[in-house]
């Protein structure tokens, strides 16, 4: 029987090939938020190592044990980060994908220095200008990227977004690629269960997939 992991991986490969890209250039971030350890272990046993969680405390409860049992796990924070949780977050996560405001950038910079931890980050862009979504407005992206890199010396590696639901995501993904290119950023985290194939065809270097790997979540985020 084909596992969900194999199906998603195959779909990524197909979309990559359709757009003249290589599968190795796209990372699958398996979004395990709300899912218990028993649901995560089968993916680890299949060799998958990159996971995303959206809450600091939930990750702190689930991942230390799993990391002891499985080597070279890479854990991404994909949910909002409060400034008062930064210290804990940089010890638990390997990558922070949701750098979304100056106050957080300043806290991350200061605390990373204090703890002597360099945590690669993505800047979250509110690509659809949605009031309910976090992120930097696209027209403010260049200035915020410069602040993070130059003034705060943060290791910014890419951009992340969640496009508006119920619309064709492709134009939003294209805009993301433009912002990344003009700022010399190599990584683009975009695409979820509903649109990861479009994201891959639009240049995503990582896709964050939950439902298509784990099934529906039993309670809303
Ligand atoms: C939950 C979540 C995902 C995964 O969503 P699915 O639709 O279940 O694939 C991806 N990115 C972020 C930021 C999320 O919060």
PDB file of C-alpha atoms and ligand atoms in Angstrom:
ATOM      1  CA  UNK A   1       0.000   0.000   0.000  1.00  0.00           C
ATOM      2  CA  UNK A   2       1.238   3.453  -0.824  1.00  0.00           C
ATOM      3  CA  UNK A   3       1.653   5.610   2.265  1.00  0.00           C
ATOM      4  CA  UNK A   4       0.455   9.214   2.392  1.00  0.00           C
ATOM      5  CA  UNK A   5       4.099  10.228   2.637  1.00  0.00           C
ATOM      6  CA  UNK A   6       4.884   8.402  -0.595  1.00  0.00           C
ATOM      7  CA  UNK A   7       1.888   9.973  -2.338  1.00  0.00           C
ATOM      8  CA  UNK A   8       2.810  13.522  -1.311  1.00  0.00           C
ATOM      9  CA  UNK A   9       6.466  12.938  -2.178  1.00  0.00           C
ATOM     10  CA  UNK A  10       5.442  11.589  -5.585  1.00  0.00           C
ATOM     11  CA  UNK A  11       3.219  14.603  -6.218  1.00  0.00           C
ATOM     12  CA  UNK A  12       6.079  16.939  -5.324  1.00  0.00           C
ATOM     13  CA  UNK A  13       8.329  15.087  -7.735  1.00  0.00           C
ATOM     14  CA  UNK A  14       5.764  15.268 -10.537  1.00  0.00           C
ATOM     15  CA  UNK A  15       5.199  19.007 -10.045  1.00  0.00           C
ATOM     16  CA  UNK A  16       8.930  19.606  -9.858  1.00  0.00           C
ATOM     17  CA  UNK A  17       9.538  17.770 -13.118  1.00  0.00           C
ATOM     18  CA  UNK A  18       6.660  19.563 -14.858  1.00  0.00           C
ATOM     19  CA  UNK A  19       8.370  22.839 -14.079  1.00  0.00           C
ATOM     20  CA  UNK A  20      11.911  21.738 -14.872  1.00  0.00           C
ATOM     21  CA  UNK A  21      12.973  21.515 -11.241  1.00  0.00           C
ATOM     22  CA  UNK A  22      14.600  18.804  -9.178  1.00  0.00           C
ATOM     23  CA  UNK A  23      12.807  17.057  -6.360  1.00  0.00           C
ATOM     24  CA  UNK A  24      15.886  17.424  -4.126  1.00  0.00           C
ATOM     25  CA  UNK A  25      15.473  21.181  -4.282  1.00  0.00           C
ATOM     26  CA  UNK A  26      12.131  20.986  -2.477  1.00  0.00           C
ATOM     27  CA  UNK A  27      11.828  20.145   1.221  1.00  0.00           C
ATOM     28  CA  UNK A  28       8.662  18.617   2.590  1.00  0.00           C
ATOM     29  CA  UNK A  29       7.872  20.036   6.031  1.00  0.00           C
ATOM     30  CA  UNK A  30       5.439  17.573   7.624  1.00  0.00           C
ATOM     31  CA  UNK A  31       3.072  19.653   9.756  1.00  0.00           C
ATOM     32  CA  UNK A  32       2.357  17.564  12.851  1.00  0.00           C
ATOM     33  CA  UNK A  33       0.502  20.196  14.899  1.00  0.00           C
ATOM     34  CA  UNK A  34      -2.298  18.725  17.063  1.00  0.00           C
ATOM     35  CA  UNK A  35      -1.112  15.206  16.186  1.00  0.00           C
ATOM     36  CA  UNK A  36       0.073  12.852  18.934  1.00  0.00           C
ATOM     37  CA  UNK A  37       3.476  11.202  18.945  1.00  0.00           C
ATOM     38  CA  UNK A  38       1.929   7.885  17.792  1.00  0.00           C
ATOM     39  CA  UNK A  39       0.912   9.565  14.531  1.00  0.00           C
ATOM     40  CA  UNK A  40       4.363  11.074  14.016  1.00  0.00           C
ATOM     41  CA  UNK A  41       6.407   7.931  14.615  1.00  0.00           C
ATOM     42  CA  UNK A  42       5.326   6.181  11.364  1.00  0.00           C
ATOM     43  CA  UNK A  43       6.759   9.080   9.342  1.00  0.00           C
ATOM     44  CA  UNK A  44       9.983   9.025  11.336  1.00  0.00           C
ATOM     45  CA  UNK A  45      10.170   5.266  10.764  1.00  0.00           C
ATOM     46  CA  UNK A  46       9.808   5.876   7.030  1.00  0.00           C
ATOM     47  CA  UNK A  47      12.843   8.125   7.264  1.00  0.00           C
ATOM     48  CA  UNK A  48      11.201  11.517   7.215  1.00  0.00           C
ATOM     49  CA  UNK A  49      12.998  14.113   9.364  1.00  0.00           C
ATOM     50  CA  UNK A  50      11.614  17.614   8.720  1.00  0.00           C
ATOM     51  CA  UNK A  51       8.547  18.607  10.714  1.00  0.00           C
ATOM     52  CA  UNK A  52       6.554  21.744  11.491  1.00  0.00           C
ATOM     53  CA  UNK A  53       4.720  22.703  14.653  1.00  0.00           C
ATOM     54  CA  UNK A  54       2.754  25.895  15.269  1.00  0.00           C
ATOM     55  CA  UNK A  55       2.962  26.159  19.065  1.00  0.00           C
ATOM     56  CA  UNK A  56       6.057  26.403  21.234  1.00  0.00           C
ATOM     57  CA  UNK A  57       4.544  24.564  24.188  1.00  0.00           C
ATOM     58  CA  UNK A  58       3.124  21.728  22.126  1.00  0.00           C
ATOM     59  CA  UNK A  59       6.497  21.219  20.448  1.00  0.00           C
ATOM     60  CA  UNK A  60       8.226  21.286  23.843  1.00  0.00           C
ATOM     61  CA  UNK A  61       5.898  18.513  25.018  1.00  0.00           C
ATOM     62  CA  UNK A  62       6.251  16.280  21.979  1.00  0.00           C
ATOM     63  CA  UNK A  63       9.693  16.630  20.440  1.00  0.00           C
ATOM     64  CA  UNK A  64      12.439  16.195  23.057  1.00  0.00           C
ATOM     65  CA  UNK A  65      11.549  12.469  23.391  1.00  0.00           C
ATOM     66  CA  UNK A  66      11.277  11.973  19.655  1.00  0.00           C
ATOM     67  CA  UNK A  67      14.621  13.688  19.102  1.00  0.00           C
ATOM     68  CA  UNK A  68      16.237  11.246  21.497  1.00  0.00           C
ATOM     69  CA  UNK A  69      14.893   8.327  19.531  1.00  0.00           C
ATOM     70  CA  UNK A  70      15.476   9.666  16.021  1.00  0.00           C
ATOM     71  CA  UNK A  71      18.610  11.447  14.896  1.00  0.00           C
ATOM     72  CA  UNK A  72      18.813  14.612  12.830  1.00  0.00           C
ATOM     73  CA  UNK A  73      15.250  15.801  13.174  1.00  0.00           C
ATOM     74  CA  UNK A  74      14.739  19.338  11.848  1.00  0.00           C
ATOM     75  CA  UNK A  75      11.869  21.157  13.509  1.00  0.00           C
ATOM     76  CA  UNK A  76      10.307  24.304  12.041  1.00  0.00           C
ATOM     77  CA  UNK A  77       8.127  26.786  13.898  1.00  0.00           C
ATOM     78  CA  UNK A  78       5.287  27.686  11.542  1.00  0.00           C
ATOM     79  CA  UNK A  79       2.948  29.478  13.949  1.00  0.00           C
ATOM     80  CA  UNK A  80       3.000  32.904  15.603  1.00  0.00           C
ATOM     81  CA  UNK A  81       5.798  33.503  18.094  1.00  0.00           C
ATOM     82  CA  UNK A  82       5.300  35.738  21.111  1.00  0.00           C
ATOM     83  CA  UNK A  83       8.357  37.715  22.156  1.00  0.00           C
ATOM     84  CA  UNK A  84       8.260  36.194  25.642  1.00  0.00           C
ATOM     85  CA  UNK A  85       8.621  32.699  24.170  1.00  0.00           C
ATOM     86  CA  UNK A  86      11.639  33.426  21.991  1.00  0.00           C
ATOM     87  CA  UNK A  87      14.190  32.016  24.428  1.00  0.00           C
ATOM     88  CA  UNK A  88      12.343  28.716  24.699  1.00  0.00           C
ATOM     89  CA  UNK A  89      11.631  28.613  20.958  1.00  0.00           C
ATOM     90  CA  UNK A  90      15.239  28.902  19.817  1.00  0.00           C
ATOM     91  CA  UNK A  91      16.174  25.917  21.964  1.00  0.00           C
ATOM     92  CA  UNK A  92      13.356  23.750  20.593  1.00  0.00           C
ATOM     93  CA  UNK A  93      13.204  24.757  16.930  1.00  0.00           C
ATOM     94  CA  UNK A  94      15.877  24.564  14.246  1.00  0.00           C
ATOM     95  CA  UNK A  95      14.162  27.037  11.942  1.00  0.00           C
ATOM     96  CA  UNK A  96      11.697  29.851  12.664  1.00  0.00           C
ATOM     97  CA  UNK A  97       9.422  30.479   9.693  1.00  0.00           C
ATOM     98  CA  UNK A  98       7.253  33.178  11.216  1.00  0.00           C
ATOM     99  CA  UNK A  99       9.359  36.269  11.766  1.00  0.00           C
ATOM    100  CA  UNK A 100       6.556  38.755  11.225  1.00  0.00           C
ATOM    101  CA  UNK A 101       7.184  42.031  13.043  1.00  0.00           C
ATOM    102  CA  UNK A 102       9.960  44.375  14.201  1.00  0.00           C
ATOM    103  CA  UNK A 103       9.410  43.742  17.906  1.00  0.00           C
ATOM    104  CA  UNK A 104       9.911  40.005  17.416  1.00  0.00           C
ATOM    105  CA  UNK A 105      12.939  40.602  15.201  1.00  0.00           C
ATOM    106  CA  UNK A 106      14.582  42.707  17.922  1.00  0.00           C
ATOM    107  CA  UNK A 107      13.842  40.123  20.607  1.00  0.00           C
ATOM    108  CA  UNK A 108      15.123  37.289  18.418  1.00  0.00           C
ATOM    109  CA  UNK A 109      18.320  39.164  17.655  1.00  0.00           C
ATOM    110  CA  UNK A 110      19.072  40.029  21.277  1.00  0.00           C
ATOM    111  CA  UNK A 111      18.178  36.634  22.734  1.00  0.00           C
ATOM    112  CA  UNK A 112      20.014  34.699  20.002  1.00  0.00           C
ATOM    113  CA  UNK A 113      23.156  36.591  20.983  1.00  0.00           C
ATOM    114  CA  UNK A 114      22.593  35.997  24.679  1.00  0.00           C
ATOM    115  CA  UNK A 115      22.053  32.269  24.141  1.00  0.00           C
ATOM    116  CA  UNK A 116      24.705  32.010  21.426  1.00  0.00           C
ATOM    117  CA  UNK A 117      22.252  30.246  19.112  1.00  0.00           C
ATOM    118  CA  UNK A 118      21.850  31.107  15.469  1.00  0.00           C
ATOM    119  CA  UNK A 119      18.392  30.060  14.332  1.00  0.00           C
ATOM    120  CA  UNK A 120      17.776  30.463  10.592  1.00  0.00           C
ATOM    121  CA  UNK A 121      14.548  32.328   9.925  1.00  0.00           C
ATOM    122  CA  UNK A 122      12.008  33.031   7.257  1.00  0.00           C
ATOM    123  CA  UNK A 123      10.130  36.291   7.111  1.00  0.00           C
ATOM    124  CA  UNK A 124       6.388  35.800   6.926  1.00  0.00           C
ATOM    125  CA  UNK A 125       4.752  37.943   4.260  1.00  0.00           C
ATOM    126  CA  UNK A 126       1.052  38.778   4.420  1.00  0.00           C
ATOM    127  CA  UNK A 127       0.894  38.383   0.677  1.00  0.00           C
ATOM    128  CA  UNK A 128      -2.878  38.865   0.391  1.00  0.00           C
ATOM    129  CA  UNK A 129      -3.046  41.891   2.739  1.00  0.00           C
ATOM    130  CA  UNK A 130      -5.474  39.986   4.964  1.00  0.00           C
ATOM    131  CA  UNK A 131      -6.396  41.642   8.259  1.00  0.00           C
ATOM    132  CA  UNK A 132      -6.654  38.324  10.105  1.00  0.00           C
ATOM    133  CA  UNK A 133      -3.239  37.087   8.979  1.00  0.00           C
ATOM    134  CA  UNK A 134       0.151  37.825  10.440  1.00  0.00           C
ATOM    135  CA  UNK A 135       3.044  38.948   8.315  1.00  0.00           C
ATOM    136  CA  UNK A 136       4.784  41.903   6.776  1.00  0.00           C
ATOM    137  CA  UNK A 137       2.903  43.692   3.994  1.00  0.00           C
ATOM    138  CA  UNK A 138       4.533  42.953   0.632  1.00  0.00           C
ATOM    139  CA  UNK A 139       5.374  46.624   0.044  1.00  0.00           C
ATOM    140  CA  UNK A 140       7.188  46.740   3.386  1.00  0.00           C
ATOM    141  CA  UNK A 141       9.111  43.535   2.818  1.00  0.00           C
ATOM    142  CA  UNK A 142      12.321  45.050   1.429  1.00  0.00           C
ATOM    143  CA  UNK A 143      12.726  47.444   4.361  1.00  0.00           C
ATOM    144  CA  UNK A 144      11.947  44.760   6.941  1.00  0.00           C
ATOM    145  CA  UNK A 145      14.374  42.302   5.357  1.00  0.00           C
ATOM    146  CA  UNK A 146      17.066  44.984   5.464  1.00  0.00           C
ATOM    147  CA  UNK A 147      16.316  45.725   9.130  1.00  0.00           C
ATOM    148  CA  UNK A 148      16.581  42.043  10.045  1.00  0.00           C
ATOM    149  CA  UNK A 149      19.753  41.388   8.137  1.00  0.00           C
ATOM    150  CA  UNK A 150      21.703  44.588   8.449  1.00  0.00           C
ATOM    151  CA  UNK A 151      20.730  46.153  11.731  1.00  0.00           C
ATOM    152  CA  UNK A 152      19.839  42.996  13.657  1.00  0.00           C
ATOM    153  CA  UNK A 153      22.227  40.514  11.986  1.00  0.00           C
ATOM    154  CA  UNK A 154      19.565  37.823  11.866  1.00  0.00           C
ATOM    155  CA  UNK A 155      20.194  34.777   9.649  1.00  0.00           C
ATOM    156  CA  UNK A 156      17.288  35.382   7.267  1.00  0.00           C
ATOM    157  CA  UNK A 157      17.200  32.582   4.691  1.00  0.00           C
ATOM    158  CA  UNK A 158      13.862  33.053   2.987  1.00  0.00           C
ATOM    159  CA  UNK A 159      10.232  34.084   2.898  1.00  0.00           C
ATOM    160  CA  UNK A 160       7.090  32.295   3.995  1.00  0.00           C
ATOM    161  CA  UNK A 161       3.418  32.954   3.201  1.00  0.00           C
ATOM    162  CA  UNK A 162      -0.105  31.596   3.414  1.00  0.00           C
ATOM    163  CA  UNK A 163      -2.067  32.914   0.430  1.00  0.00           C
ATOM    164  CA  UNK A 164      -5.753  33.844   0.769  1.00  0.00           C
ATOM    165  CA  UNK A 165      -8.000  30.797   0.670  1.00  0.00           C
ATOM    166  CA  UNK A 166     -10.566  30.403  -2.067  1.00  0.00           C
ATOM    167  CA  UNK A 167      -8.448  32.179  -4.679  1.00  0.00           C
ATOM    168  CA  UNK A 168      -5.916  31.022  -7.228  1.00  0.00           C
ATOM    169  CA  UNK A 169      -2.680  31.035  -5.204  1.00  0.00           C
ATOM    170  CA  UNK A 170      -0.374  31.170  -8.234  1.00  0.00           C
ATOM    171  CA  UNK A 171      -0.250  34.981  -8.581  1.00  0.00           C
ATOM    172  CA  UNK A 172       0.552  35.287  -4.866  1.00  0.00           C
ATOM    173  CA  UNK A 173       3.292  32.692  -5.155  1.00  0.00           C
ATOM    174  CA  UNK A 174       4.726  34.587  -8.124  1.00  0.00           C
ATOM    175  CA  UNK A 175       4.834  37.813  -6.116  1.00  0.00           C
ATOM    176  CA  UNK A 176       6.631  35.982  -3.309  1.00  0.00           C
ATOM    177  CA  UNK A 177       9.255  34.767  -5.746  1.00  0.00           C
ATOM    178  CA  UNK A 178       9.801  38.313  -6.995  1.00  0.00           C
ATOM    179  CA  UNK A 179      10.297  39.665  -3.481  1.00  0.00           C
ATOM    180  CA  UNK A 180      12.723  36.853  -2.671  1.00  0.00           C
ATOM    181  CA  UNK A 181      14.707  37.312  -5.873  1.00  0.00           C
ATOM    182  CA  UNK A 182      15.119  41.046  -5.608  1.00  0.00           C
ATOM    183  CA  UNK A 183      16.351  40.590  -2.027  1.00  0.00           C
ATOM    184  CA  UNK A 184      18.695  37.714  -2.833  1.00  0.00           C
ATOM    185  CA  UNK A 185      16.828  35.217  -0.664  1.00  0.00           C
ATOM    186  CA  UNK A 186      17.083  31.600  -1.796  1.00  0.00           C
ATOM    187  CA  UNK A 187      14.278  29.952   0.161  1.00  0.00           C
ATOM    188  CA  UNK A 188      10.524  30.128  -0.305  1.00  0.00           C
ATOM    189  CA  UNK A 189       8.224  28.306   2.117  1.00  0.00           C
ATOM    190  CA  UNK A 190       4.813  28.236   0.491  1.00  0.00           C
ATOM    191  CA  UNK A 191       2.144  25.683  -0.249  1.00  0.00           C
ATOM    192  CA  UNK A 192      -0.014  23.572   2.085  1.00  0.00           C
ATOM    193  CA  UNK A 193      -2.155  20.478   1.513  1.00  0.00           C
ATOM    194  CA  UNK A 194      -4.505  22.307  -0.815  1.00  0.00           C
ATOM    195  CA  UNK A 195      -1.912  24.011  -2.987  1.00  0.00           C
ATOM    196  CA  UNK A 196       1.540  22.491  -2.585  1.00  0.00           C
ATOM    197  CA  UNK A 197       1.725  21.308  -6.171  1.00  0.00           C
ATOM    198  CA  UNK A 198       0.994  24.814  -7.446  1.00  0.00           C
ATOM    199  CA  UNK A 199       3.569  26.124  -4.993  1.00  0.00           C
ATOM    200  CA  UNK A 200       6.223  23.745  -6.307  1.00  0.00           C
ATOM    201  CA  UNK A 201       5.484  24.819  -9.874  1.00  0.00           C
ATOM    202  CA  UNK A 202       5.769  28.452  -8.688  1.00  0.00           C
ATOM    203  CA  UNK A 203       9.212  28.027  -7.161  1.00  0.00           C
ATOM    204  CA  UNK A 204       8.633  26.914  -3.563  1.00  0.00           C
ATOM    205  CA  UNK A 205      11.751  25.420  -1.973  1.00  0.00           C
ATOM    206  CA  UNK A 206       9.692  24.001   0.876  1.00  0.00           C
ATOM    207  CA  UNK A 207       6.046  23.071   1.289  1.00  0.00           C
ATOM    208  CA  UNK A 208       4.276  22.713   4.645  1.00  0.00           C
ATOM    209  CA  UNK A 209       1.851  19.820   4.457  1.00  0.00           C
ATOM    210  CA  UNK A 210      -0.304  18.579   7.335  1.00  0.00           C
ATOM    211  CA  UNK A 211      -3.710  17.177   6.389  1.00  0.00           C
ATOM    212  CA  UNK A 212      -2.504  15.340   3.278  1.00  0.00           C
ATOM    213  CA  UNK A 213       0.031  13.459   5.443  1.00  0.00           C
ATOM    214  CA  UNK A 214      -1.787  12.978   8.745  1.00  0.00           C
ATOM    215  CA  UNK A 215      -5.467  13.241   7.855  1.00  0.00           C
ATOM    216  CA  UNK A 216      -7.809  15.936   9.157  1.00  0.00           C
ATOM    217  CA  UNK A 217      -7.009  17.541  12.488  1.00  0.00           C
ATOM    218  CA  UNK A 218      -9.491  16.680  15.192  1.00  0.00           C
ATOM    219  CA  UNK A 219      -9.751  20.230  16.510  1.00  0.00           C
ATOM    220  CA  UNK A 220      -9.204  23.528  14.741  1.00  0.00           C
ATOM    221  CA  UNK A 221      -5.891  25.324  15.062  1.00  0.00           C
TER     222      UNK A 221
HETATM  223  C1  LIG B   1      -1.523  24.065   9.689  1.00  0.00           C
HETATM  224  C2  LIG B   1      -0.555  24.760   8.805  1.00  0.00           C
HETATM  225  C3  LIG B   1      -0.084  24.148   7.620  1.00  0.00           C
HETATM  226  C4  LIG B   1      -0.575  22.800   7.123  1.00  0.00           C
HETATM  227  O1  LIG B   1      -1.883  22.911   6.665  1.00  0.00           O
HETATM  228  P1  LIG B   1      -2.615  21.687   5.899  1.00  0.00           P
HETATM  229  O2  LIG B   1      -3.696  22.346   5.168  1.00  0.00           O
HETATM  230  O3  LIG B   1      -3.101  20.767   6.962  1.00  0.00           O
HETATM  231  O4  LIG B   1      -1.607  21.064   5.008  1.00  0.00           O
HETATM  232  C5  LIG B   1       0.858  24.830   6.872  1.00  0.00           C
HETATM  233  N1  LIG B   1       1.314  26.035   7.240  1.00  0.00           N
HETATM  234  C6  LIG B   1       0.883  26.656   8.364  1.00  0.00           C
HETATM  235  C7  LIG B   1       1.436  27.984   8.699  1.00  0.00           C
HETATM  236  C8  LIG B   1      -0.057  26.041   9.175  1.00  0.00           C
HETATM  237  O5  LIG B   1      -0.475  26.674  10.280  1.00  0.00           O
END
